[in-house]
Amino acid sequence: MEDEKIISIIEGILFAWAEPVSVIELSKVIGQSQNKIRGLLQIIKEKYEKADSGLRLVILNDSYQISTKPENYDYISEFVSGKNKKNLSNAALETLSIIAYKQPVTKLEVEEIRGVKCDSTIKALSELGLIEISGQLEKIGRPNIYITTDEFLKKFGLSSLEELPEIEEDEQIKMTFLEE
């Protein structure tokens, strides 16, 4: 198989998977040696380093992922934030915000803050992969404990929860009051 074809296959796999893929996995699927795959990945990396490409090849240990270049972040962030707002209802955004700031948190705690039932909203956020169950509380009924996921961070362009905006003082007072 020609190198150009293998490069095309590698790019297609990395684009479609959107998560890091190991050299071992690529080698098995494509039927080429790991050294050959690494050499072709270097060619792809150099190709993306040119100024006319909006992509880059990210290396994580011995795994590779296609990503956008950091210098395009502002444009991508503006585009994605508009899309994010369209995808989530106000109820979902409120619930997600409470979970993000108060995590780990139970459904009952979220409902006490919001003042309404959140079963369907929490289910939808779980299905979207924005929140997950991290355990169960050692109380009667063993309620689930919810936290945000890496998908949440990706969707909102954050690298960690520390990048969440500060809650304004009025909002902190409301949240404290509702907890009591």
Coordinates of C-alpha atoms in Angstrom, one line a residue, residues 4-158:
E4 CA -0.3 8.5 0.6
K5 CA -3.1 6.0 1.0
I6 CA -1.9 5.0 4.5
I7 CA -1.7 8.7 5.5
S8 CA -5.3 9.1 4.2
I9 CA -6.5 6.2 6.2
I10 CA -4.7 7.4 9.4
E11 CA -6.2 10.9 9.0
G12 CA -9.6 9.4 8.4
I13 CA -9.4 7.3 11.5
L14 CA -8.1 10.1 13.7
F15 CA -10.8 12.5 12.4
A16 CA -13.7 10.0 12.8
W17 CA -12.6 8.8 16.3
A18 CA -12.0 12.3 17.7
E19 CA -10.1 10.7 20.7
P20 CA -6.5 9.7 21.0
V21 CA -5.6 6.5 19.0
S22 CA -2.5 4.5 19.8
V23 CA 0.1 3.5 17.3
I24 CA -0.6 -0.1 18.2
E25 CA -4.3 0.3 17.2
L26 CA -3.4 2.0 14.0
S27 CA -0.8 -0.6 13.2
K28 CA -3.3 -3.5 13.7
V29 CA -6.0 -1.9 11.6
I30 CA -3.9 -0.8 8.7
G31 CA -1.6 -3.8 8.7
Q32 CA 1.7 -1.9 8.8
S33 CA 4.5 -1.9 11.4
Q34 CA 4.4 0.5 14.3
N35 CA 7.6 2.2 13.0
K36 CA 6.0 2.8 9.6
I37 CA 2.9 4.3 11.3
R38 CA 5.1 6.5 13.5
G39 CA 7.0 7.7 10.4
L40 CA 3.8 8.6 8.6
L41 CA 2.4 10.3 11.6
Q42 CA 5.5 12.5 11.6
I43 CA 4.7 13.4 8.0
I44 CA 1.1 14.3 9.0
K45 CA 2.4 16.3 11.9
E46 CA 4.7 18.3 9.6
K47 CA 1.9 18.8 7.1
Y48 CA -0.4 20.3 9.8
E49 CA 2.4 22.6 11.2
K50 CA 2.2 24.6 8.0
A51 CA 0.5 28.0 8.4
D52 CA -2.3 27.1 5.9
S53 CA -3.7 24.3 8.0
G54 CA -6.2 24.9 10.8
L55 CA -5.4 21.5 12.3
R56 CA -2.6 20.0 14.4
L57 CA -1.6 16.5 15.4
V58 CA -1.5 16.1 19.2
I59 CA 0.7 13.4 20.7
L60 CA -0.3 11.9 24.0
N61 CA 2.1 9.3 25.1
D62 CA 2.1 6.9 22.2
S63 CA -1.4 8.0 21.0
Y64 CA -2.4 10.6 18.4
Q65 CA -5.3 12.9 17.9
I66 CA -6.3 15.5 15.4
S67 CA -7.1 18.8 17.0
T68 CA -7.6 22.4 16.0
K69 CA -4.7 24.9 16.3
P70 CA -4.8 27.0 19.5
E71 CA -4.5 30.3 17.5
N72 CA -8.0 29.6 16.1
Y73 CA -9.5 29.1 19.5
D74 CA -11.4 32.5 19.7
Y75 CA -13.2 31.9 16.4
I76 CA -14.0 28.2 17.1
S77 CA -15.1 29.2 20.7
E78 CA -17.5 31.8 19.3
F79 CA -19.0 29.4 16.8
V80 CA -19.3 26.5 19.3
S81 CA -20.7 28.7 22.1
G82 CA -23.6 29.7 19.8
K83 CA -24.2 26.1 19.0
N84 CA -24.0 25.0 22.6
K85 CA -26.7 27.5 23.6
K86 CA -29.0 26.2 20.9
N87 CA -28.6 22.6 22.0
L88 CA -29.5 23.0 25.7
S89 CA -32.7 24.4 27.1
N90 CA -32.6 26.9 29.9
A91 CA -33.6 24.2 32.4
A92 CA -30.7 22.0 31.2
L93 CA -28.3 24.9 31.5
E94 CA -29.5 25.8 35.0
T95 CA -29.2 22.2 36.1
L96 CA -25.8 21.7 34.5
S97 CA -24.6 24.9 36.1
I98 CA -25.7 23.8 39.6
I99 CA -24.0 20.4 39.1
A100 CA -20.8 22.1 37.8
Y101 CA -20.5 24.5 40.7
K102 CA -21.8 22.2 43.5
Q103 CA -20.4 18.8 42.5
P104 CA -20.5 16.2 43.7
V105 CA -24.2 16.7 44.1
T106 CA -27.4 14.6 44.4
K107 CA -30.5 15.1 42.3
L108 CA -32.4 16.2 45.4
E109 CA -29.9 18.9 46.1
V110 CA -30.2 20.2 42.5
E111 CA -34.0 20.1 42.8
E112 CA -33.9 22.1 46.1
I113 CA -31.8 24.8 44.5
R114 CA -33.9 24.9 41.3
G115 CA -37.2 24.5 43.1
V116 CA -38.5 22.0 40.5
K117 CA -38.1 18.3 39.7
C118 CA -35.1 17.5 37.5
D119 CA -35.5 13.8 36.6
S120 CA -35.8 14.3 32.8
T121 CA -33.2 17.1 32.7
I122 CA -30.6 15.0 34.5
K123 CA -31.4 12.1 32.3
A124 CA -31.0 14.2 29.2
L125 CA -27.7 15.7 30.5
S126 CA -26.5 12.1 31.2
E127 CA -27.4 11.0 27.7
L128 CA -25.5 13.9 26.2
G129 CA -22.5 12.8 28.3
L130 CA -22.2 16.1 30.1
I131 CA -22.8 14.6 33.6
E132 CA -22.3 11.2 35.1
I133 CA -22.9 9.3 38.3
S134 CA -19.8 9.2 40.4
G135 CA -21.1 7.1 43.2
Q136 CA -23.9 6.9 45.7
L137 CA -24.5 8.6 49.0
E138 CA -24.4 6.5 52.1
K139 CA -28.0 7.5 53.1
I140 CA -31.4 5.9 53.0
G141 CA -32.2 5.2 49.3
R142 CA -28.6 5.5 48.3
P143 CA -29.1 8.5 46.0
N144 CA -26.8 8.9 43.0
I145 CA -24.0 11.5 43.2
Y146 CA -23.5 13.5 40.0
I147 CA -20.5 15.3 38.5
T148 CA -19.6 16.8 35.2
T149 CA -17.6 15.0 32.6
D150 CA -14.7 15.7 30.3
E151 CA -17.3 16.1 27.6
F152 CA -18.8 19.0 29.6
L153 CA -15.3 20.6 29.7
K154 CA -14.9 20.1 25.9
K155 CA -18.4 21.4 25.1
F156 CA -17.8 24.6 27.0
G157 CA -14.2 25.1 26.0
L158 CA -12.7 24.6 29.4

